Amino acid sequence: MKIAKNVFHILVALMTLSFDLTAADFKYNVSLTQMATCHHYVIPMSRGYNYADFFHVQKLKNNKLADNEVLHLKFYVMTARDAHILLSVTDHPRLVDKVYEIVIGAGRNTFSTIRTSMGRRRVATNQDANILSMLDYTPIEIIQTKDANLLVYITGFKEEPLMNFTDSSPLEINYISFTTYDNIPASWFYDCQFDGFDSELEEEVRPMTPMQSLEKYINDKAENGSFPAMLSNVDLDFVVASVNYQHDRGMMHTRMNLKLTWYDPRVIWDPTDHYDIGFLHYHDNVIWQPTLLKINSIEHADEYYNIEHRIKIDYNGTVTSIFENVVFSSWCPNAMKNWPNEHLLCDVIFGLDPGPLGTLDLIYDGHWAHPKIETLSEWTLKAITVSTVDNANNMRYTDKKVLQSMVGDIAIEFEIARNSRFYKNVFSMPILTCQVLIILSFLLRGYRRGALLLVVVMVLLLGLMFLTKHAPKPYVPPIMMAYQHILRVATFCYMLHICLMWLELYPPRSKPYNWLSSIVHFSPLRFALCMRLSDNDVFIGSDQQPWREVAKILNALCFVVINIIFIVVVVLLLPHV
């Protein structure tokens, strides 16, 4: 009796737990019996993020269209996360084509979004989590209105739309496709009779064109994109479109077209068996492709080239992949610190992910012609040198998982120089002009000399201010040091002018010190300064004002010293044309 009572309590507990799970998971109130009236479409775990099958939308038989609607679809999905729905104009959309991609339960079932391109360009997002479930059929309803609104409903989750997007140029939807992400399986149900949506989609079966038949043949032979046997190297070729150097950050930006060529024996075909087709522009992503690495890229996010590219396959197994307008940014500091006379050697290093072999060499082809780059830029490309990285490591990544160059990589060295004549003329002329004005100020007296020196100071300050907008920030270039020195000299000359006026107009009542008088009367010094000698009659007559003679000696000495400083500044600091 006691055992029966315990069994009864266990059954009650299990029934309660089952009821709780049912209440928690089956929130959309859709039964398995109802799903039996639907068409079933299964996405296996091996599919990944790939829209393989497209269904044609029967516009004339679209159900439950309101007066303001042009599209009304409803279907159900059972998956853990990342339910992708693609609405497109054609059944072969490209990555650059405009589509409507609706993702329910993205980010591990944490949010939902609408995109206008496959995998990118979000236009609407909803942050509601846990919409999808592996134990429940999630109803999804999509409505496109005549006023360009795209509405996404989750029936039973909330009455208002889960997401809403208004498109200024709406698409005319002809096809729909389903997929998931990250090898998550999913079951889709459409054309369900129990809710009245029984003739929405039609799986269009059409005979394949010769190109489609050949592409399917290649995909079947590609062995799921595995590494080709006996592949030891990949050929690289490039054409440079533009080169620009950002001196304030020490960065070089290069835009180029890249071409990778390799041999894969699995994609060989006989043209006589395929309507004499000798080559194929491949659009799928099934065959193996090398992973091109930017070794010395500034941003780690740019290590791999996941940008759009074109693939061409020849019947003999030669595969060519072309990347257009690839922008590469790399560090290239100016070690000489000689702005604006930079003459730099900057390199771009490419490598390959070695895969299972451990080493996969990159060989420069060099068949593409390099046109002369004529760009309205202040930088000139002097030469391009391609070399193989030899003195490198044998491992692609360090112990800390940092990308590094290894044997077999290719280094492209760019020799660039700045077209610096503009900077030399614009920023050198104010300094030279101010030097001349400072020298001329020694020939003036009184307030005219002070006014001229103030003008020189203002010109130097303005030139220095404009120079800071163009000069690099990491270091002080020589021309800026020249401005600083000339500005100090101009300030000193103005203070000297005040001192000389004080000695001439308001001299001290006491006589100069004996040593100072000796310097004033020292004939070799006066001769070197082109002044009257101490035994001259005129000098003897003016000896009644000794402080005036001290001022003259001081003025002449400063004139000589300042001229020497100017010569040193011009020779060592100013850029030379």
XYZ file of C-alpha atoms in Angstrom:
577
model
C 0.000 0.000 0.000
C 2.814 2.357 0.890
C 4.638 1.547 -2.368
C 1.496 2.249 -4.407
C 1.099 5.568 -2.631
C 4.690 6.567 -3.481
C 4.180 5.612 -7.123
C 1.057 7.742 -7.189
C 2.979 10.758 -5.867
C 5.713 10.235 -8.473
C 3.160 10.117 -11.302
C 1.531 13.291 -10.037
C 4.936 15.029 -9.927
C 5.780 13.912 -13.466
C 2.397 15.083 -14.751
C 2.898 18.446 -13.046
C 6.391 18.800 -14.534
C 5.085 17.850 -17.974
C 2.322 20.418 -17.652
C 4.847 23.100 -16.680
C 7.073 22.299 -19.668
C 4.091 22.344 -21.988
C 2.968 25.684 -20.659
C 6.479 27.075 -21.009
C 7.348 25.836 -24.506
C 4.101 25.372 -26.436
C 3.142 29.042 -26.314
C 1.789 29.360 -29.867
C -0.944 26.705 -29.494
C -0.122 24.879 -32.754
C -0.527 21.114 -32.719
C 1.187 18.357 -34.657
C -2.150 17.380 -36.194
C -2.496 20.825 -37.720
C 1.035 20.647 -39.138
C 0.047 17.454 -40.955
C -1.989 19.616 -43.353
C 1.115 21.635 -44.385
C 3.898 21.096 -46.864
C 7.161 20.275 -45.116
C 10.650 21.610 -45.945
C 13.648 20.366 -43.939
C 17.030 22.091 -43.614
C 19.729 19.610 -42.518
C 22.586 20.393 -40.167
C 25.103 20.371 -43.028
C 23.339 23.167 -44.926
C 24.733 26.127 -43.029
C 24.015 29.668 -44.174
C 23.034 28.857 -47.751
C 19.817 29.546 -49.640
C 19.683 26.391 -51.732
C 16.035 26.105 -52.819
C 13.734 28.877 -53.981
C 9.937 28.841 -54.037
C 7.908 30.905 -56.443
C 5.294 33.164 -54.902
C 1.956 32.775 -56.674
C 0.726 36.324 -56.626
C -2.626 35.597 -58.272
C -3.476 32.941 -55.671
C -2.030 34.681 -52.668
C -4.456 34.211 -49.804
C -6.164 36.706 -47.537
C -4.956 39.807 -49.318
C -6.426 42.980 -47.874
C -7.145 45.998 -50.033
C -3.838 47.602 -49.141
C -1.681 44.452 -49.431
C 0.418 43.113 -52.291
C 1.908 40.156 -50.410
C 0.634 38.074 -47.507
C 2.495 34.927 -46.476
C 2.243 32.708 -43.433
C 4.325 29.697 -42.478
C 5.720 27.921 -39.430
C 9.211 26.998 -38.318
C 10.627 24.687 -35.684
C 14.263 25.438 -34.874
C 16.404 26.510 -31.951
C 17.550 29.846 -33.409
C 18.483 31.824 -36.534
C 15.476 31.238 -38.783
C 16.339 33.021 -42.054
C 13.731 34.003 -44.659
C 14.818 35.516 -47.971
C 12.414 37.490 -50.170
C 13.934 38.287 -53.552
C 13.140 39.304 -57.088
C 15.129 36.465 -58.708
C 15.967 32.908 -57.736
C 19.725 33.571 -57.986
C 20.344 36.713 -55.933
C 23.914 37.931 -55.571
C 25.514 39.386 -52.478
C 25.231 42.896 -53.899
C 21.561 42.537 -54.898
C 18.848 44.167 -52.868
C 16.652 41.640 -51.063
C 14.578 41.388 -47.904
C 16.230 39.022 -45.439
C 14.203 38.413 -42.289
C 15.981 36.697 -39.399
C 13.939 35.491 -36.430
C 15.874 34.526 -33.301
C 19.251 35.849 -34.412
C 22.160 36.097 -32.002
C 21.310 32.766 -30.346
C 17.613 33.588 -30.170
C 18.122 37.009 -28.566
C 16.867 39.403 -31.266
C 15.265 39.581 -34.718
C 16.107 41.782 -37.686
C 15.297 42.774 -41.268
C 18.145 43.275 -43.750
C 18.231 44.599 -47.299
C 21.231 42.480 -48.320
C 22.203 38.940 -47.492
C 24.033 39.046 -44.177
C 24.249 42.839 -43.816
C 22.508 46.240 -43.866
C 20.046 46.050 -41.014
C 17.024 48.275 -41.403
C 14.841 47.060 -38.512
C 15.590 45.232 -35.258
C 13.528 43.767 -32.429
C 15.135 42.834 -29.106
C 12.542 40.277 -27.940
C 14.309 37.039 -27.004
C 13.331 33.357 -26.998
C 10.847 33.581 -29.857
C 11.920 30.283 -31.435
C 11.786 26.844 -29.857
C 12.753 23.308 -30.817
C 9.541 22.049 -29.179
C 7.054 24.465 -30.683
C 5.913 25.570 -34.134
C 6.531 29.317 -34.416
C 4.043 31.041 -36.769
C 5.555 33.764 -38.964
C 3.369 36.092 -40.991
C 4.817 38.510 -43.573
C 2.805 41.318 -45.153
C 3.913 43.787 -47.818
C 1.557 46.717 -48.273
C 0.976 49.005 -51.223
C 2.421 51.933 -49.291
C 5.847 50.180 -49.160
C 5.597 48.774 -45.626
C 7.044 45.356 -44.809
C 5.436 43.918 -41.665
C 6.529 40.806 -39.771
C 4.119 39.243 -37.260
C 4.585 36.381 -34.808
C 1.012 35.226 -34.307
C 0.339 34.530 -30.649
C 3.440 36.391 -29.451
C 2.116 39.943 -29.721
C -0.676 41.649 -31.634
C 1.416 44.464 -33.084
C 4.084 43.735 -35.707
C 7.334 42.271 -34.450
C 9.189 44.405 -37.024
C 8.207 47.082 -39.511
C 10.247 48.507 -42.378
C 9.215 51.195 -44.859
C 11.147 50.978 -48.126
C 11.392 54.040 -50.352
C 11.884 51.747 -53.364
C 10.024 48.514 -52.537
C 10.845 45.233 -54.243
C 8.445 43.158 -56.290
C 8.787 39.831 -54.518
C 8.815 36.770 -56.783
C 10.733 34.162 -54.790
C 11.187 33.073 -51.204
C 13.820 30.823 -49.648
C 14.614 29.472 -46.186
C 17.817 28.637 -44.346
C 19.485 28.771 -40.921
C 22.920 29.632 -39.597
C 25.836 27.845 -37.958
C 24.658 24.333 -38.983
C 21.400 24.586 -37.033
C 18.699 22.239 -38.416
C 15.209 23.565 -39.062
C 11.795 22.384 -40.220
C 9.627 24.769 -42.211
C 5.898 24.307 -42.864
C 4.016 26.216 -45.568
C 0.764 26.044 -47.550
C -1.120 24.960 -44.442
C -4.786 24.123 -45.018
C -5.989 24.481 -41.434
C -5.457 28.275 -41.383
C -6.504 28.987 -44.971
C -3.023 29.535 -46.409
C -2.936 26.511 -48.691
C -1.634 27.801 -52.029
C 0.989 30.391 -51.240
C 4.175 28.860 -52.523
C 5.012 26.711 -55.456
C 8.330 24.951 -55.730
C 9.248 25.759 -59.275
C 10.884 22.886 -61.111
C 12.556 24.046 -64.299
C 15.078 22.345 -66.550
C 18.611 23.491 -65.791
C 20.539 25.536 -68.305
C 23.931 24.233 -69.518
C 25.703 26.624 -67.146
C 23.579 25.511 -64.199
C 24.168 21.876 -65.085
C 27.931 22.452 -65.220
C 27.859 24.343 -61.929
C 25.993 21.471 -60.291
C 28.562 19.042 -61.712
C 31.382 21.098 -60.180
C 29.625 21.328 -56.815
C 29.163 17.573 -56.741
C 32.881 17.054 -57.416
C 34.083 19.715 -54.969
C 34.040 17.358 -51.953
C 32.405 19.969 -49.704
C 35.189 22.477 -50.237
C 37.932 20.326 -48.739
C 41.611 21.094 -49.328
C 42.829 19.992 -52.799
C 45.290 17.142 -52.824
C 48.892 17.908 -53.810
C 48.333 21.686 -53.742
C 51.572 23.388 -52.692
C 51.279 26.979 -53.901
C 48.885 29.679 -55.071
C 49.841 32.350 -57.620
C 49.281 36.011 -56.742
C 49.103 38.980 -59.081
C 48.065 42.562 -58.436
C 47.537 45.973 -60.002
C 47.890 49.098 -57.867
C 45.156 51.694 -58.330
C 46.221 54.318 -55.788
C 48.640 54.888 -52.927
C 48.187 57.472 -50.207
C 50.184 58.190 -47.079
C 48.653 59.664 -43.927
C 51.635 61.399 -42.392
C 49.917 62.525 -39.195
C 49.293 58.882 -38.205
C 52.120 57.132 -40.048
C 49.727 55.010 -42.132
C 49.834 53.988 -45.787
C 46.564 53.279 -47.604
C 46.804 51.193 -50.768
C 43.977 50.357 -53.154
C 44.629 47.513 -55.581
C 43.108 44.668 -57.565
C 44.254 41.180 -56.582
C 44.175 37.909 -58.490
C 44.689 34.442 -57.006
C 45.207 31.431 -59.261
C 45.454 27.789 -58.218
C 44.907 24.292 -59.592
C 42.166 21.971 -58.370
C 41.942 18.634 -60.245
C 38.451 17.988 -58.903
C 36.857 20.729 -61.036
C 38.146 19.433 -64.384
C 35.509 18.711 -67.036
C 35.390 17.745 -70.678
C 33.914 20.605 -72.734
C 32.429 18.128 -75.210
C 30.214 16.771 -72.431
C 28.959 20.226 -71.456
C 27.946 22.014 -74.649
C 31.558 23.039 -75.449
C 31.756 25.287 -72.381
C 35.432 26.002 -71.755
C 35.149 28.190 -68.667
C 32.601 29.086 -66.047
C 31.987 32.182 -63.952
C 31.328 30.505 -60.642
C 28.805 32.058 -58.235
C 28.449 29.450 -55.490
C 30.661 28.999 -52.462
C 31.130 25.223 -52.531
C 34.593 24.704 -54.014
C 37.741 25.214 -51.956
C 39.155 28.728 -51.996
C 42.386 29.957 -50.407
C 42.147 32.274 -47.421
C 44.229 35.331 -48.230
C 45.728 37.016 -45.163
C 46.870 40.607 -44.744
C 49.797 40.019 -42.423
C 50.721 43.576 -41.412
C 47.249 45.035 -41.515
C 46.418 47.707 -38.966
C 43.089 46.215 -37.906
C 42.791 42.558 -36.945
C 39.275 42.536 -38.376
C 40.832 42.910 -41.826
C 43.073 39.852 -41.615
C 40.813 37.787 -43.856
C 39.454 38.852 -47.192
C 35.740 38.177 -46.909
C 34.863 40.823 -49.457
C 33.015 40.090 -52.655
C 35.105 38.594 -55.438
C 34.713 36.949 -58.832
C 35.659 33.334 -59.516
C 36.451 31.871 -62.916
C 37.005 28.142 -63.463
C 38.643 26.785 -66.625
C 37.930 23.299 -67.893
C 41.514 22.196 -67.119
C 41.069 22.798 -63.374
C 42.610 26.279 -63.172
C 40.660 28.454 -60.759
C 41.042 32.243 -60.711
C 39.684 34.507 -57.990
C 39.733 38.282 -58.536
C 39.332 40.842 -55.752
C 38.626 44.368 -56.956
C 39.341 47.639 -55.145
C 40.890 46.068 -52.074
C 41.955 48.734 -49.563
C 44.958 47.845 -47.425
C 46.077 49.981 -44.467
C 49.447 49.362 -42.854
C 51.777 51.152 -40.480
C 54.666 52.995 -42.112
C 56.244 55.478 -39.689
C 58.649 58.100 -40.972
C 61.840 57.248 -39.114
C 63.714 60.208 -40.636
C 61.184 62.724 -39.240
C 61.823 65.048 -42.166
C 58.410 66.397 -43.111
C 57.715 67.550 -45.817
C 60.663 65.768 -47.482
C 59.436 62.221 -46.821
C 60.879 59.457 -48.962
C 59.558 56.191 -47.576
C 59.708 52.455 -48.169
C 56.420 50.903 -47.050
C 55.541 47.243 -47.460
C 52.361 45.198 -47.704
C 52.687 41.527 -46.756
C 50.292 38.865 -48.017
C 50.100 35.270 -46.911
C 47.810 32.253 -47.007
C 46.156 30.147 -44.392
C 48.235 26.964 -44.777
C 45.363 24.660 -43.897
C 46.173 21.008 -43.184
C 49.544 21.168 -44.977
C 51.146 23.540 -42.505
C 52.742 25.509 -45.372
C 51.135 26.945 -48.489
C 53.403 29.216 -50.524
C 52.256 32.349 -52.284
C 54.085 32.907 -55.592
C 54.097 36.224 -57.451
C 52.827 35.790 -60.997
C 53.598 39.214 -62.467
C 51.590 38.885 -65.689
C 49.338 41.857 -65.049
C 50.672 45.118 -66.465
C 51.089 47.948 -63.984
C 49.765 51.202 -65.447
C 51.279 54.498 -64.431
C 49.321 55.921 -61.531
C 48.182 59.438 -62.357
C 46.270 60.699 -59.344
C 45.732 64.164 -57.924
C 47.677 63.340 -54.802
C 50.613 64.857 -52.983
C 52.383 61.490 -53.062
C 54.268 59.967 -55.965
C 54.809 56.249 -56.379
C 58.457 55.881 -57.338
C 58.789 52.096 -57.593
C 57.175 48.781 -56.635
C 59.292 45.818 -55.564
C 58.003 42.304 -54.904
C 60.007 39.896 -52.785
C 59.501 36.627 -50.938
C 59.657 36.580 -47.166
C 62.549 34.277 -46.299
C 63.795 35.224 -42.857
C 60.504 34.564 -41.129
C 58.825 32.042 -38.889
C 57.588 28.562 -39.651
C 54.284 29.083 -37.845
C 51.407 31.301 -38.943
C 50.426 32.291 -35.405
C 52.444 32.934 -32.285
C 51.811 31.236 -28.960
C 49.449 34.110 -28.136
C 47.475 33.599 -31.377
C 48.937 36.701 -33.017
C 49.156 36.652 -36.814
C 52.730 36.773 -38.113
C 54.600 36.372 -41.394
C 56.117 33.038 -42.291
C 58.230 31.478 -45.009
C 56.418 31.624 -48.348
C 54.674 34.976 -47.861
C 55.002 37.821 -50.362
C 56.053 41.369 -49.456
C 55.155 44.215 -51.822
C 57.370 47.227 -51.145
C 56.217 50.676 -52.245
C 58.734 53.485 -52.625
C 56.787 56.704 -52.204
C 57.824 60.342 -51.982
C 55.877 63.473 -51.190
C 55.400 66.190 -53.786
C 56.725 68.690 -51.261
C 57.381 71.745 -53.440
C 54.105 73.321 -52.311
C 54.953 72.988 -48.616
C 58.514 74.149 -49.158
C 57.414 77.335 -50.883
C 54.415 78.139 -48.716
C 56.056 77.598 -45.342
C 59.654 78.565 -46.173
C 58.938 81.959 -47.720
C 57.490 83.515 -44.517
C 60.614 82.491 -42.601
C 62.971 83.906 -45.229
C 60.942 87.114 -45.428
C 60.965 87.521 -41.662
C 64.716 86.983 -41.571
C 65.205 89.791 -44.086
C 62.901 92.093 -42.124
C 64.733 91.359 -38.873
C 68.061 92.204 -40.537
C 66.595 95.427 -41.953
C 65.283 96.370 -38.514
C 68.867 96.907 -37.355
C 69.078 99.823 -39.791
C 66.059 101.562 -38.256
C 65.725 103.550 -35.076
C 62.920 104.473 -32.777
C 59.358 103.292 -33.049
C 59.712 102.216 -36.682
C 62.066 99.457 -35.607
C 59.675 98.270 -32.899
C 56.698 98.302 -35.283
C 58.618 96.277 -37.875
C 59.592 93.668 -35.280
C 55.982 93.360 -34.100
C 54.910 92.728 -37.700
C 57.554 89.999 -37.938
C 56.275 88.360 -34.745
C 52.684 88.383 -36.043
C 53.697 86.855 -39.388
C 55.645 84.100 -37.638
C 52.766 83.320 -35.282
C 50.308 83.061 -38.179
C 52.693 80.856 -40.149
C 53.240 78.604 -37.152
C 49.495 78.352 -36.603
C 48.851 77.242 -40.196
C 51.831 74.918 -40.064
C 50.338 72.986 -37.148
C 47.320 72.098 -39.333
C 49.504 70.302 -41.881
C 52.512 69.062 -39.929
C 52.530 65.538 -38.427
C 51.605 65.181 -34.775
C 53.931 62.370 -33.604
C 57.057 64.522 -33.907
C 58.186 68.128 -34.429
C 59.434 68.550 -38.024
C 62.562 70.656 -38.697
C 60.640 73.461 -40.405
C 58.528 73.914 -37.267
C 61.712 74.115 -35.209
C 62.920 76.790 -37.640
C 59.752 78.795 -36.984
C 60.304 78.450 -33.260
C 63.921 79.634 -33.469
C 63.114 82.621 -35.692
C 60.223 83.539 -33.394
C 62.600 83.486 -30.424
C 65.056 85.670 -32.358
C 62.309 88.161 -33.245
C 61.219 88.322 -29.610
C 64.821 88.853 -28.528
C 65.271 91.616 -31.111
C 62.212 93.428 -29.797
C 63.539 93.211 -26.232
C 66.922 94.404 -27.550
C 65.197 97.354 -29.191
C 63.636 98.360 -25.867
C 66.995 98.039 -24.111
C 68.770 100.151 -26.747
C 66.160 102.894 -26.544
C 66.576 102.951 -22.776
C 70.369 103.242 -23.053
C 70.126 106.027 -25.629
C 67.274 108.083 -24.198
C 67.495 107.373 -20.481
C 71.081 106.221 -19.789
C 72.280 105.562 -16.233
C 73.962 108.458 -14.486
C 76.921 106.351 -13.454
C 79.630 105.558 -15.939
C 80.082 102.023 -17.339
C 82.320 99.564 -15.580
C 85.972 99.605 -16.537
C 85.813 96.209 -18.229
C 82.814 97.351 -20.230
C 84.653 100.522 -21.251
C 87.620 98.395 -22.296
C 85.402 96.340 -24.581
C 83.893 99.481 -26.092
C 87.374 100.932 -26.782
C 88.841 97.639 -28.076
C 89.926 98.593 -31.609
C 90.031 95.075 -33.186
C 86.449 94.475 -32.059
C 85.294 97.816 -33.443
C 87.102 97.063 -36.696
C 85.437 93.648 -36.952
C 82.054 95.268 -36.339
C 82.758 97.954 -38.978
C 82.647 100.755 -36.395
C 84.840 103.827 -35.956
C 88.107 103.038 -34.219
C 88.732 104.247 -30.691
C 91.414 106.759 -31.762
C 89.125 108.414 -34.304
C 88.382 112.092 -33.672
C 84.653 111.607 -34.074
C 84.676 108.717 -31.616
C 86.710 110.773 -29.109
C 84.141 113.540 -29.408
C 81.267 111.134 -28.766
C 82.962 109.637 -25.757
C 81.058 112.100 -23.660
C 78.056 109.673 -23.955
C 79.563 106.271 -23.065
C 76.233 104.442 -22.732
C 75.334 105.355 -26.296
C 78.556 103.658 -27.429
C 77.658 100.604 -25.324
C 74.304 100.471 -27.102
C 76.005 100.664 -30.505
C 78.447 97.869 -29.623
C 75.590 95.708 -28.290
C 73.506 96.341 -31.409
C 76.390 95.470 -33.741
C 77.284 92.297 -31.820
C 73.668 91.094 -31.867
C 73.475 91.837 -35.584
C 76.419 89.529 -36.277
C 75.209 86.749 -33.963
C 71.683 86.823 -35.394
C 72.993 86.579 -38.955
C 74.977 83.492 -37.965
C 71.839 81.975 -36.412
C 69.885 82.685 -39.591
C 72.494 80.942 -41.724
C 72.423 77.865 -39.470
C 68.613 77.740 -39.528
C 68.428 78.004 -43.313
C 71.088 75.360 -43.874
C 70.005 72.810 -41.276
C 66.270 73.213 -40.722
C 64.574 74.640 -43.786
C 63.570 72.201 -46.570
C 65.568 72.743 -49.723
C 64.005 72.717 -53.159
